[in-house]
Structure formats: structure tokens, C-alpha cells
Amino acid sequence: MRGGGSAPNPDVMTEEYTEGYKAKLVETKQAWARAGRLLTGKTGEHGVDRLPPGQRLVENWPILDLGIQPDVAPADWRLTIDGMVAQDLTWDWNSFLAHPQIEIVSDIHCVTQWSRYDNRWTGVSTRHLFEAADVAKDATHVLLASYDGYTTNLRLEDFLDEDCVLAHRHDGQAISREHGGPVRLVVPRYYFWKSPKWLKRITFSAEDKPGFWEERGYHNVGDPWLEQRYD
Ligand SMILES: Nc1nc2c(c(=O)[nH]1)N[C@H]1C(S)=C(S)[C@@H](COP(=O)(O)O)O[C@H]1N2
Ligand SMILES: [Mo]
């Protein structure tokens, strides 16, 4: 992948993936963000209202990507943990599975207005990873990068919510390629664009850095109950 381990920027992406990259779709979503499309102007209360404002429940599971679905075999998958850590770490598939596994049931809320209830995720908790990585006390943010060049950012405390999981199973089955297998991050409290598929790299930082959608008009935090769709 071009740019080695560094967080990919959008220009690199379009150059690198002239084939398959959905530039038109990205344009449309960006235009919606500029126009404030899909906003209801209502707010909900997290923990009280299960369905956030402007969302509708689906039974199926839509697939959203940038036109690229990396085919990463578990044997070739590596997760790099770097930035403000005592020492950079690389987890391969076996070392990832050797860490304590948790199971979490949570809801999905996508900014394009679909929500899906009761997803059972299996994997390593972000809290465990945080402890294992020996992160510096003054780290405040987490930058996430994926095998398709996608990036997103989170505040450290949001990354450390107790239901956040580096997941490799969904409802008892290996996460499929189109849904981000072998490993994706799941951050249920925020819109699903904050849950990167095909996870490749986690960087702890004392600075925030907008990711792919955050640079294109999406909200930096993305709380569905406050309808933080756009910036
Ligand atoms: N690597 C990567 N992760 C990603 C995306 C992406 O394009 N690439 N899309 C995001 C968006 S916008 C959504 S809504 C969800 C979709 O996940 P799903 O296809 O499993 O429903 O993944 C998020 N994580
Ligand atoms: Mo999305």
C-alpha cells in the first residue's frame, strides 16, 4: 500500500485506487453533508430512546464502502499499534486471538439513516488493547487506518467506552470480507463511519486529526442521539 504505514490522504487514495474507488458516491455524500440533508432537527436521549432521531430500523445489513473491499487473509493480517505507546506493537492473527476475548451485543446506527439492533460481536476490548499497549498518560486521541486507505478519528475516552471491541466475529460467524473481516473496530455509541472495517493501524496521539469522512464534512464526533451527522 502506498504511503507505507502513514495515514492515507484522499489524493493518495484516488491515485492508488483509480479502479473501484467510488469517487462519484463520495462526491454525493459530501454534497449532502454541505446541504445538511437527512437532518430532522430533533434530538434524542442516549440510554432512553433506543432509536436515534431520523433513523429507521432495518433487518438486513447494508454494506457501505468506498468501492474497495480488501481481501486480507487472516494469515496475512497485521495490526500495528503505534504513536504514544511505550513500544510499537504488531499483532498477527494468532497473537490477536491469544488476547482475552469478550462478547458484546450492540446496535448499529449509520449516518445514511439505517439502524440495526442486536449485533453480537466477539473480539478484544479496546480497554484491553489500551492496557497491553502501555499508552502515554497525555494521549488524547486515536487515529485508525484500514487496508482500503480509509481513516477515522476518535477521542481516546470514546475509543475506551466499555462496549468498544476489535471484532472478528458477528453473530457467531467470522466477519465477512464485505463487512470488514478479518478484524474491524466496533464503536456502538457513534455513527457507524467511526467503526473502521479491515483495521490495520491504531495510533495513539495527543492531537486530533480528521479522517476520511471527517475531512469531507462529517461531524468530528458523530453522536447519533444529537444528530451529529455533519460538521
Ligand atoms: N475501512 C473502512 N471502514 C469503514 C468504511 C469504509 O469505507 N472503509 N465505511 C464506514 C461506513 S460509512 C459505514 S456506514 C460502515 C459500514 O459497515 P458495514 O458495511 O459493515 O455495514 O463502515 C464504516 N467503516
Ligand atoms: Mo456510513
PDB file of C-alpha atoms and ligand atoms in Angstrom:
ATOM      1  CA  MET A   1       0.000   0.000   0.000  1.00  0.00           C
ATOM      2  CA  ARG A   2       1.395   3.364  -0.989  1.00  0.00           C
ATOM      3  CA  GLY A   3       2.481   5.665   1.780  1.00  0.00           C
ATOM      4  CA  GLY A   4       3.572   2.701   3.853  1.00  0.00           C
ATOM      5  CA  GLY A   5       2.179   2.973   7.343  1.00  0.00           C
ATOM      6  CA  SER A   6       1.325   6.660   7.258  1.00  0.00           C
ATOM      7  CA  ALA A   7      -2.322   7.700   7.434  1.00  0.00           C
ATOM      8  CA  PRO A   8      -3.574   7.803   3.847  1.00  0.00           C
ATOM      9  CA  ASN A   9      -4.801  11.081   2.442  1.00  0.00           C
ATOM     10  CA  PRO A  10      -7.645  11.302  -0.076  1.00  0.00           C
ATOM     11  CA  ASP A  11      -5.411  12.245  -3.018  1.00  0.00           C
ATOM     12  CA  VAL A  12      -3.271   9.221  -2.444  1.00  0.00           C
ATOM     13  CA  MET A  13      -6.450   7.163  -2.320  1.00  0.00           C
ATOM     14  CA  THR A  14      -7.819   8.279  -5.674  1.00  0.00           C
ATOM     15  CA  GLU A  15      -4.453   7.822  -7.333  1.00  0.00           C
ATOM     16  CA  GLU A  16      -3.945   4.472  -5.807  1.00  0.00           C
ATOM     17  CA  TYR A  17      -7.414   3.115  -6.434  1.00  0.00           C
ATOM     18  CA  THR A  18      -8.482   4.622  -9.735  1.00  0.00           C
ATOM     19  CA  GLU A  19     -10.226   1.322 -10.216  1.00  0.00           C
ATOM     20  CA  GLY A  20     -13.159   0.666  -7.955  1.00  0.00           C
ATOM     21  CA  TYR A  21     -12.942   3.814  -5.873  1.00  0.00           C
ATOM     22  CA  LYS A  22     -16.427   5.344  -5.779  1.00  0.00           C
ATOM     23  CA  ALA A  23     -15.468   8.985  -6.330  1.00  0.00           C
ATOM     24  CA  LYS A  24     -18.997   9.876  -7.510  1.00  0.00           C
ATOM     25  CA  LEU A  25     -20.627   8.372  -4.446  1.00  0.00           C
ATOM     26  CA  VAL A  26     -18.183  10.160  -2.168  1.00  0.00           C
ATOM     27  CA  GLU A  27     -18.994  13.419  -4.010  1.00  0.00           C
ATOM     28  CA  THR A  28     -22.718  12.883  -3.448  1.00  0.00           C
ATOM     29  CA  LYS A  29     -22.318  12.158   0.255  1.00  0.00           C
ATOM     30  CA  GLN A  30     -20.113  15.226   0.574  1.00  0.00           C
ATOM     31  CA  ALA A  31     -22.749  17.373  -1.140  1.00  0.00           C
ATOM     32  CA  TRP A  32     -25.387  16.007   1.265  1.00  0.00           C
ATOM     33  CA  ALA A  33     -23.148  16.997   4.157  1.00  0.00           C
ATOM     34  CA  ARG A  34     -22.828  20.536   2.775  1.00  0.00           C
ATOM     35  CA  ALA A  35     -26.601  20.765   2.328  1.00  0.00           C
ATOM     36  CA  GLY A  36     -27.362  19.250   5.736  1.00  0.00           C
ATOM     37  CA  ARG A  37     -29.501  16.541   4.135  1.00  0.00           C
ATOM     38  CA  LEU A  38     -31.238  13.983   6.377  1.00  0.00           C
ATOM     39  CA  LEU A  39     -31.289  16.281   9.421  1.00  0.00           C
ATOM     40  CA  THR A  40     -34.553  16.232  11.380  1.00  0.00           C
ATOM     41  CA  GLY A  41     -33.614  18.919  13.900  1.00  0.00           C
ATOM     42  CA  LYS A  42     -34.707  16.617  16.727  1.00  0.00           C
ATOM     43  CA  THR A  43     -32.541  15.244  19.482  1.00  0.00           C
ATOM     44  CA  GLY A  44     -32.943  12.015  21.362  1.00  0.00           C
ATOM     45  CA  GLU A  45     -31.544  10.838  24.630  1.00  0.00           C
ATOM     46  CA  HIS A  46     -28.939   8.128  24.685  1.00  0.00           C
ATOM     47  CA  GLY A  47     -29.941   5.374  27.073  1.00  0.00           C
ATOM     48  CA  VAL A  48     -33.627   6.444  26.910  1.00  0.00           C
ATOM     49  CA  ASP A  49     -34.545   6.359  23.226  1.00  0.00           C
ATOM     50  CA  ARG A  50     -33.202   3.268  21.561  1.00  0.00           C
ATOM     51  CA  LEU A  51     -33.690   4.582  18.007  1.00  0.00           C
ATOM     52  CA  PRO A  52     -31.884   7.911  17.457  1.00  0.00           C
ATOM     53  CA  PRO A  53     -33.705  10.740  15.626  1.00  0.00           C
ATOM     54  CA  GLY A  54     -34.038  10.382  11.854  1.00  0.00           C
ATOM     55  CA  GLN A  55     -33.121   6.672  11.885  1.00  0.00           C
ATOM     56  CA  ARG A  56     -35.168   3.710  10.669  1.00  0.00           C
ATOM     57  CA  LEU A  57     -34.756   0.124  11.709  1.00  0.00           C
ATOM     58  CA  VAL A  58     -33.618  -2.443   9.134  1.00  0.00           C
ATOM     59  CA  GLU A  59     -33.494  -6.233   9.374  1.00  0.00           C
ATOM     60  CA  ASN A  60     -30.867  -6.733   6.701  1.00  0.00           C
ATOM     61  CA  TRP A  61     -27.303  -5.492   6.981  1.00  0.00           C
ATOM     62  CA  PRO A  62     -26.345  -2.915   4.306  1.00  0.00           C
ATOM     63  CA  ILE A  63     -22.762  -2.814   3.031  1.00  0.00           C
ATOM     64  CA  LEU A  64     -21.021   0.551   2.764  1.00  0.00           C
ATOM     65  CA  ASP A  65     -17.522   1.079   1.479  1.00  0.00           C
ATOM     66  CA  LEU A  66     -15.514   3.233  -0.919  1.00  0.00           C
ATOM     67  CA  GLY A  67     -15.664   0.671  -3.695  1.00  0.00           C
ATOM     68  CA  ILE A  68     -12.724  -1.271  -2.361  1.00  0.00           C
ATOM     69  CA  GLN A  69     -13.095  -4.421  -0.291  1.00  0.00           C
ATOM     70  CA  PRO A  70      -9.568  -5.540   0.584  1.00  0.00           C
ATOM     71  CA  ASP A  71      -9.099  -9.281   0.606  1.00  0.00           C
ATOM     72  CA  VAL A  72      -6.935  -9.811   3.669  1.00  0.00           C
ATOM     73  CA  ALA A  73      -6.429 -13.419   4.692  1.00  0.00           C
ATOM     74  CA  PRO A  74      -6.188 -13.885   8.463  1.00  0.00           C
ATOM     75  CA  ALA A  75      -2.674 -15.287   7.962  1.00  0.00           C
ATOM     76  CA  ASP A  76      -1.590 -12.044   6.242  1.00  0.00           C
ATOM     77  CA  TRP A  77      -3.430  -9.665   8.549  1.00  0.00           C
ATOM     78  CA  ARG A  78      -1.332  -7.453  10.852  1.00  0.00           C
ATOM     79  CA  LEU A  79      -2.427  -4.789  13.300  1.00  0.00           C
ATOM     80  CA  THR A  80       0.107  -2.079  14.097  1.00  0.00           C
ATOM     81  CA  ILE A  81      -0.285  -0.179  17.370  1.00  0.00           C
ATOM     82  CA  ASP A  82       1.901   2.904  17.486  1.00  0.00           C
ATOM     83  CA  GLY A  83       2.141   6.593  18.359  1.00  0.00           C
ATOM     84  CA  MET A  84       2.304   7.414  22.072  1.00  0.00           C
ATOM     85  CA  VAL A  85       2.990   3.883  23.233  1.00  0.00           C
ATOM     86  CA  ALA A  86       5.903   2.519  25.241  1.00  0.00           C
ATOM     87  CA  GLN A  87       6.852   0.435  22.237  1.00  0.00           C
ATOM     88  CA  ASP A  88       5.211  -0.136  18.858  1.00  0.00           C
ATOM     89  CA  LEU A  89       3.336  -3.408  18.678  1.00  0.00           C
ATOM     90  CA  THR A  90       2.366  -5.637  15.781  1.00  0.00           C
ATOM     91  CA  TRP A  91      -0.300  -8.224  16.358  1.00  0.00           C
ATOM     92  CA  ASP A  92      -0.729 -11.023  13.894  1.00  0.00           C
ATOM     93  CA  TRP A  93      -3.800 -13.244  13.775  1.00  0.00           C
ATOM     94  CA  ASN A  94      -2.604 -15.732  16.398  1.00  0.00           C
ATOM     95  CA  SER A  95      -1.409 -13.129  18.855  1.00  0.00           C
ATOM     96  CA  PHE A  96      -4.693 -11.237  18.429  1.00  0.00           C
ATOM     97  CA  LEU A  97      -6.708 -14.378  19.232  1.00  0.00           C
ATOM     98  CA  ALA A  98      -4.478 -15.140  22.225  1.00  0.00           C
ATOM     99  CA  HIS A  99      -5.698 -11.967  23.973  1.00  0.00           C
ATOM    100  CA  PRO A 100      -8.806 -12.218  26.184  1.00  0.00           C
ATOM    101  CA  GLN A 101     -11.986 -12.315  24.127  1.00  0.00           C
ATOM    102  CA  ILE A 102     -15.244 -10.569  25.013  1.00  0.00           C
ATOM    103  CA  GLU A 103     -18.741 -10.710  23.587  1.00  0.00           C
ATOM    104  CA  ILE A 104     -20.853  -7.565  23.258  1.00  0.00           C
ATOM    105  CA  VAL A 105     -24.354  -7.111  21.882  1.00  0.00           C
ATOM    106  CA  SER A 106     -24.914  -3.636  20.439  1.00  0.00           C
ATOM    107  CA  ASP A 107     -26.895  -1.595  17.920  1.00  0.00           C
ATOM    108  CA  ILE A 108     -25.594  -0.071  14.691  1.00  0.00           C
ATOM    109  CA  HIS A 109     -26.569   3.457  13.599  1.00  0.00           C
ATOM    110  CA  CYS A 110     -25.408   4.512  10.138  1.00  0.00           C
ATOM    111  CA  VAL A 111     -25.441   8.178   9.141  1.00  0.00           C
ATOM    112  CA  THR A 112     -27.384   7.210   5.996  1.00  0.00           C
ATOM    113  CA  GLN A 113     -30.323   6.598   8.374  1.00  0.00           C
ATOM    114  CA  TRP A 114     -30.437   2.848   8.895  1.00  0.00           C
ATOM    115  CA  SER A 115     -30.092   1.233  12.291  1.00  0.00           C
ATOM    116  CA  ARG A 116     -29.692  -2.447  13.049  1.00  0.00           C
ATOM    117  CA  TYR A 117     -30.345  -3.843  16.512  1.00  0.00           C
ATOM    118  CA  ASP A 118     -28.708  -6.638  18.498  1.00  0.00           C
ATOM    119  CA  ASN A 119     -25.423  -7.358  16.773  1.00  0.00           C
ATOM    120  CA  ARG A 120     -23.339  -9.832  18.719  1.00  0.00           C
ATOM    121  CA  TRP A 121     -19.643  -9.034  18.353  1.00  0.00           C
ATOM    122  CA  THR A 122     -16.723 -11.154  19.550  1.00  0.00           C
ATOM    123  CA  GLY A 123     -13.169  -9.897  19.910  1.00  0.00           C
ATOM    124  CA  VAL A 124     -10.664  -7.989  22.009  1.00  0.00           C
ATOM    125  CA  SER A 125     -11.870  -4.987  24.016  1.00  0.00           C
ATOM    126  CA  THR A 126     -10.262  -1.633  23.294  1.00  0.00           C
ATOM    127  CA  ARG A 127      -9.636  -1.310  27.035  1.00  0.00           C
ATOM    128  CA  HIS A 128      -7.552  -4.459  26.980  1.00  0.00           C
ATOM    129  CA  LEU A 129      -5.591  -3.237  23.958  1.00  0.00           C
ATOM    130  CA  PHE A 130      -5.042   0.096  25.704  1.00  0.00           C
ATOM    131  CA  GLU A 131      -3.565  -1.663  28.741  1.00  0.00           C
ATOM    132  CA  ALA A 132      -1.483  -4.007  26.618  1.00  0.00           C
ATOM    133  CA  ALA A 133      -0.043  -1.102  24.621  1.00  0.00           C
ATOM    134  CA  ASP A 134       1.100   0.892  27.660  1.00  0.00           C
ATOM    135  CA  VAL A 135      -0.175   4.215  26.291  1.00  0.00           C
ATOM    136  CA  ALA A 136       1.318   7.520  27.493  1.00  0.00           C
ATOM    137  CA  LYS A 137      -0.801   9.448  30.006  1.00  0.00           C
ATOM    138  CA  ASP A 138      -1.070  12.528  27.806  1.00  0.00           C
ATOM    139  CA  ALA A 139      -2.563  10.746  24.769  1.00  0.00           C
ATOM    140  CA  THR A 140      -5.977  12.259  23.957  1.00  0.00           C
ATOM    141  CA  HIS A 141      -6.982  10.828  20.570  1.00  0.00           C
ATOM    142  CA  VAL A 142      -6.872   7.690  18.495  1.00  0.00           C
ATOM    143  CA  LEU A 143      -6.341   7.609  14.739  1.00  0.00           C
ATOM    144  CA  LEU A 144      -7.473   4.498  12.895  1.00  0.00           C
ATOM    145  CA  ALA A 145      -6.348   3.346   9.463  1.00  0.00           C
ATOM    146  CA  SER A 146      -7.572   0.483   7.317  1.00  0.00           C
ATOM    147  CA  TYR A 147      -6.376  -1.714   4.460  1.00  0.00           C
ATOM    148  CA  ASP A 148      -8.560   0.159   1.937  1.00  0.00           C
ATOM    149  CA  GLY A 149      -6.945   3.502   2.792  1.00  0.00           C
ATOM    150  CA  TYR A 150      -9.892   4.592   4.955  1.00  0.00           C
ATOM    151  CA  THR A 151      -9.175   6.539   8.137  1.00  0.00           C
ATOM    152  CA  THR A 152     -11.215   7.844  11.061  1.00  0.00           C
ATOM    153  CA  ASN A 153     -10.514   9.530  14.388  1.00  0.00           C
ATOM    154  CA  LEU A 154     -11.870   9.183  17.919  1.00  0.00           C
ATOM    155  CA  ARG A 155     -11.378  10.867  21.258  1.00  0.00           C
ATOM    156  CA  LEU A 156      -9.497   8.473  23.492  1.00  0.00           C
ATOM    157  CA  GLU A 157     -12.306   8.297  26.062  1.00  0.00           C
ATOM    158  CA  ASP A 158     -14.779   7.340  23.316  1.00  0.00           C
ATOM    159  CA  PHE A 159     -12.432   4.659  21.975  1.00  0.00           C
ATOM    160  CA  LEU A 160     -12.313   3.319  25.554  1.00  0.00           C
ATOM    161  CA  ASP A 161     -16.088   3.021  26.060  1.00  0.00           C
ATOM    162  CA  GLU A 162     -16.718  -0.382  27.579  1.00  0.00           C
ATOM    163  CA  ASP A 163     -18.653  -1.711  24.599  1.00  0.00           C
ATOM    164  CA  CYS A 164     -15.910  -0.978  22.050  1.00  0.00           C
ATOM    165  CA  VAL A 165     -14.414  -4.100  20.542  1.00  0.00           C
ATOM    166  CA  LEU A 166     -11.875  -5.115  17.913  1.00  0.00           C
ATOM    167  CA  ALA A 167     -14.216  -7.666  16.447  1.00  0.00           C
ATOM    168  CA  HIS A 168     -13.548 -10.746  14.331  1.00  0.00           C
ATOM    169  CA  ARG A 169     -16.947 -12.425  14.745  1.00  0.00           C
ATOM    170  CA  HIS A 170     -20.512 -11.229  14.220  1.00  0.00           C
ATOM    171  CA  ASP A 171     -23.457 -13.310  15.454  1.00  0.00           C
ATOM    172  CA  GLY A 172     -21.151 -16.275  15.893  1.00  0.00           C
ATOM    173  CA  GLN A 173     -19.601 -16.216  12.413  1.00  0.00           C
ATOM    174  CA  ALA A 174     -16.292 -14.856  11.138  1.00  0.00           C
ATOM    175  CA  ILE A 175     -16.892 -11.282   9.904  1.00  0.00           C
ATOM    176  CA  SER A 176     -17.178 -11.489   6.135  1.00  0.00           C
ATOM    177  CA  ARG A 177     -14.867  -9.620   3.806  1.00  0.00           C
ATOM    178  CA  GLU A 178     -17.552  -7.088   2.792  1.00  0.00           C
ATOM    179  CA  HIS A 179     -18.290  -6.245   6.434  1.00  0.00           C
ATOM    180  CA  GLY A 180     -14.630  -5.667   7.256  1.00  0.00           C
ATOM    181  CA  GLY A 181     -13.114  -9.028   8.129  1.00  0.00           C
ATOM    182  CA  PRO A 182     -10.774 -10.294   9.360  1.00  0.00           C
ATOM    183  CA  VAL A 183     -10.961  -7.538  12.012  1.00  0.00           C
ATOM    184  CA  ARG A 184     -12.957  -4.345  12.333  1.00  0.00           C
ATOM    185  CA  LEU A 185     -13.394  -1.907  15.184  1.00  0.00           C
ATOM    186  CA  VAL A 186     -16.913  -1.510  16.582  1.00  0.00           C
ATOM    187  CA  VAL A 187     -17.764   1.726  18.415  1.00  0.00           C
ATOM    188  CA  PRO A 188     -21.517   1.413  19.040  1.00  0.00           C
ATOM    189  CA  ARG A 189     -22.025   4.806  20.694  1.00  0.00           C
ATOM    190  CA  TYR A 190     -21.323   6.735  17.449  1.00  0.00           C
ATOM    191  CA  TYR A 191     -22.399   6.644  13.817  1.00  0.00           C
ATOM    192  CA  PHE A 192     -21.012   3.604  12.084  1.00  0.00           C
ATOM    193  CA  TRP A 193     -18.481   5.517   9.976  1.00  0.00           C
ATOM    194  CA  LYS A 194     -16.486   5.633  13.252  1.00  0.00           C
ATOM    195  CA  SER A 195     -16.219   1.817  13.120  1.00  0.00           C
ATOM    196  CA  PRO A 196     -13.432   1.099  10.602  1.00  0.00           C
ATOM    197  CA  LYS A 197     -13.500  -2.159   8.660  1.00  0.00           C
ATOM    198  CA  TRP A 198     -10.315  -4.077   7.645  1.00  0.00           C
ATOM    199  CA  LEU A 199      -8.467  -2.475  10.537  1.00  0.00           C
ATOM    200  CA  LYS A 200      -4.732  -2.103  10.027  1.00  0.00           C
ATOM    201  CA  ARG A 201      -3.352   0.501  12.361  1.00  0.00           C
ATOM    202  CA  ILE A 202      -4.186   2.212  15.654  1.00  0.00           C
ATOM    203  CA  THR A 203      -2.197   5.338  16.517  1.00  0.00           C
ATOM    204  CA  PHE A 204      -2.421   6.993  19.931  1.00  0.00           C
ATOM    205  CA  SER A 205      -1.858  10.730  19.755  1.00  0.00           C
ATOM    206  CA  ALA A 206      -2.008  13.986  21.710  1.00  0.00           C
ATOM    207  CA  GLU A 207      -3.508  15.624  18.625  1.00  0.00           C
ATOM    208  CA  ASP A 208      -6.740  15.102  16.770  1.00  0.00           C
ATOM    209  CA  LYS A 209      -6.655  14.513  13.030  1.00  0.00           C
ATOM    210  CA  PRO A 210      -9.821  14.268  10.909  1.00  0.00           C
ATOM    211  CA  GLY A 211     -10.263  11.049   8.962  1.00  0.00           C
ATOM    212  CA  PHE A 212     -11.719  10.314   5.539  1.00  0.00           C
ATOM    213  CA  TRP A 213     -15.342  11.413   6.159  1.00  0.00           C
ATOM    214  CA  GLU A 214     -14.465  13.971   8.817  1.00  0.00           C
ATOM    215  CA  GLU A 215     -12.436  15.792   6.129  1.00  0.00           C
ATOM    216  CA  ARG A 216     -15.481  15.722   3.862  1.00  0.00           C
ATOM    217  CA  GLY A 217     -17.989  17.499   6.041  1.00  0.00           C
ATOM    218  CA  TYR A 218     -18.983  14.788   8.511  1.00  0.00           C
ATOM    219  CA  HIS A 219     -19.103  15.682  12.187  1.00  0.00           C
ATOM    220  CA  ASN A 220     -15.907  15.154  14.146  1.00  0.00           C
ATOM    221  CA  VAL A 221     -17.712  13.297  16.966  1.00  0.00           C
ATOM    222  CA  GLY A 222     -20.793  11.744  15.310  1.00  0.00           C
ATOM    223  CA  ASP A 223     -23.267  11.231  18.186  1.00  0.00           C
ATOM    224  CA  PRO A 224     -26.499   9.802  16.659  1.00  0.00           C
ATOM    225  CA  TRP A 225     -28.738  10.971  19.533  1.00  0.00           C
ATOM    226  CA  LEU A 226     -27.587  14.552  18.989  1.00  0.00           C
ATOM    227  CA  GLU A 227     -27.850  14.029  15.220  1.00  0.00           C
ATOM    228  CA  GLN A 228     -24.227  14.987  14.715  1.00  0.00           C
ATOM    229  CA  ARG A 229     -24.255  13.885  11.087  1.00  0.00           C
ATOM    230  CA  TYR A 230     -22.385  16.827   9.647  1.00  0.00           C
ATOM    231  CA  ASP A 231     -19.957  19.425  10.795  1.00  0.00           C
TER     232      ASP A 231
HETATM  233  N1  LIG B   1     -12.217   0.599   6.118  1.00  0.00           N
HETATM  234  C1  LIG B   1     -13.427   1.132   6.006  1.00  0.00           C
HETATM  235  N2  LIG B   1     -14.202   1.166   7.092  1.00  0.00           N
HETATM  236  C2  LIG B   1     -15.435   1.697   7.022  1.00  0.00           C
HETATM  237  C3  LIG B   1     -15.929   2.245   5.814  1.00  0.00           C
HETATM  238  C4  LIG B   1     -15.084   2.183   4.679  1.00  0.00           C
HETATM  239  O1  LIG B   1     -15.423   2.634   3.562  1.00  0.00           O
HETATM  240  N3  LIG B   1     -13.832   1.619   4.816  1.00  0.00           N
HETATM  241  N4  LIG B   1     -17.179   2.776   5.769  1.00  0.00           N
HETATM  242  C5  LIG B   1     -17.757   3.204   7.045  1.00  0.00           C
HETATM  243  C6  LIG B   1     -19.160   3.484   6.931  1.00  0.00           C
HETATM  244  S1  LIG B   1     -19.595   4.965   6.235  1.00  0.00           S
HETATM  245  C7  LIG B   1     -20.102   2.638   7.441  1.00  0.00           C
HETATM  246  S2  LIG B   1     -21.736   3.052   7.490  1.00  0.00           S
HETATM  247  C8  LIG B   1     -19.731   1.298   7.942  1.00  0.00           C
HETATM  248  C9  LIG B   1     -20.450   0.228   7.147  1.00  0.00           C
HETATM  249  O2  LIG B   1     -20.175  -1.039   7.659  1.00  0.00           O
HETATM  250  P1  LIG B   1     -20.908  -2.298   7.003  1.00  0.00           P
HETATM  251  O3  LIG B   1     -20.601  -2.276   5.535  1.00  0.00           O
HETATM  252  O4  LIG B   1     -20.387  -3.496   7.702  1.00  0.00           O
HETATM  253  O5  LIG B   1     -22.386  -2.080   7.254  1.00  0.00           O
HETATM  254  O6  LIG B   1     -18.356   1.057   7.867  1.00  0.00           O
HETATM  255  C10 LIG B   1     -17.540   2.156   8.133  1.00  0.00           C
HETATM  256  N5  LIG B   1     -16.181   1.699   8.151  1.00  0.00           N
HETATM  257 MO    MO B   2     -21.841   5.320   6.738  1.00  0.00          MO
END
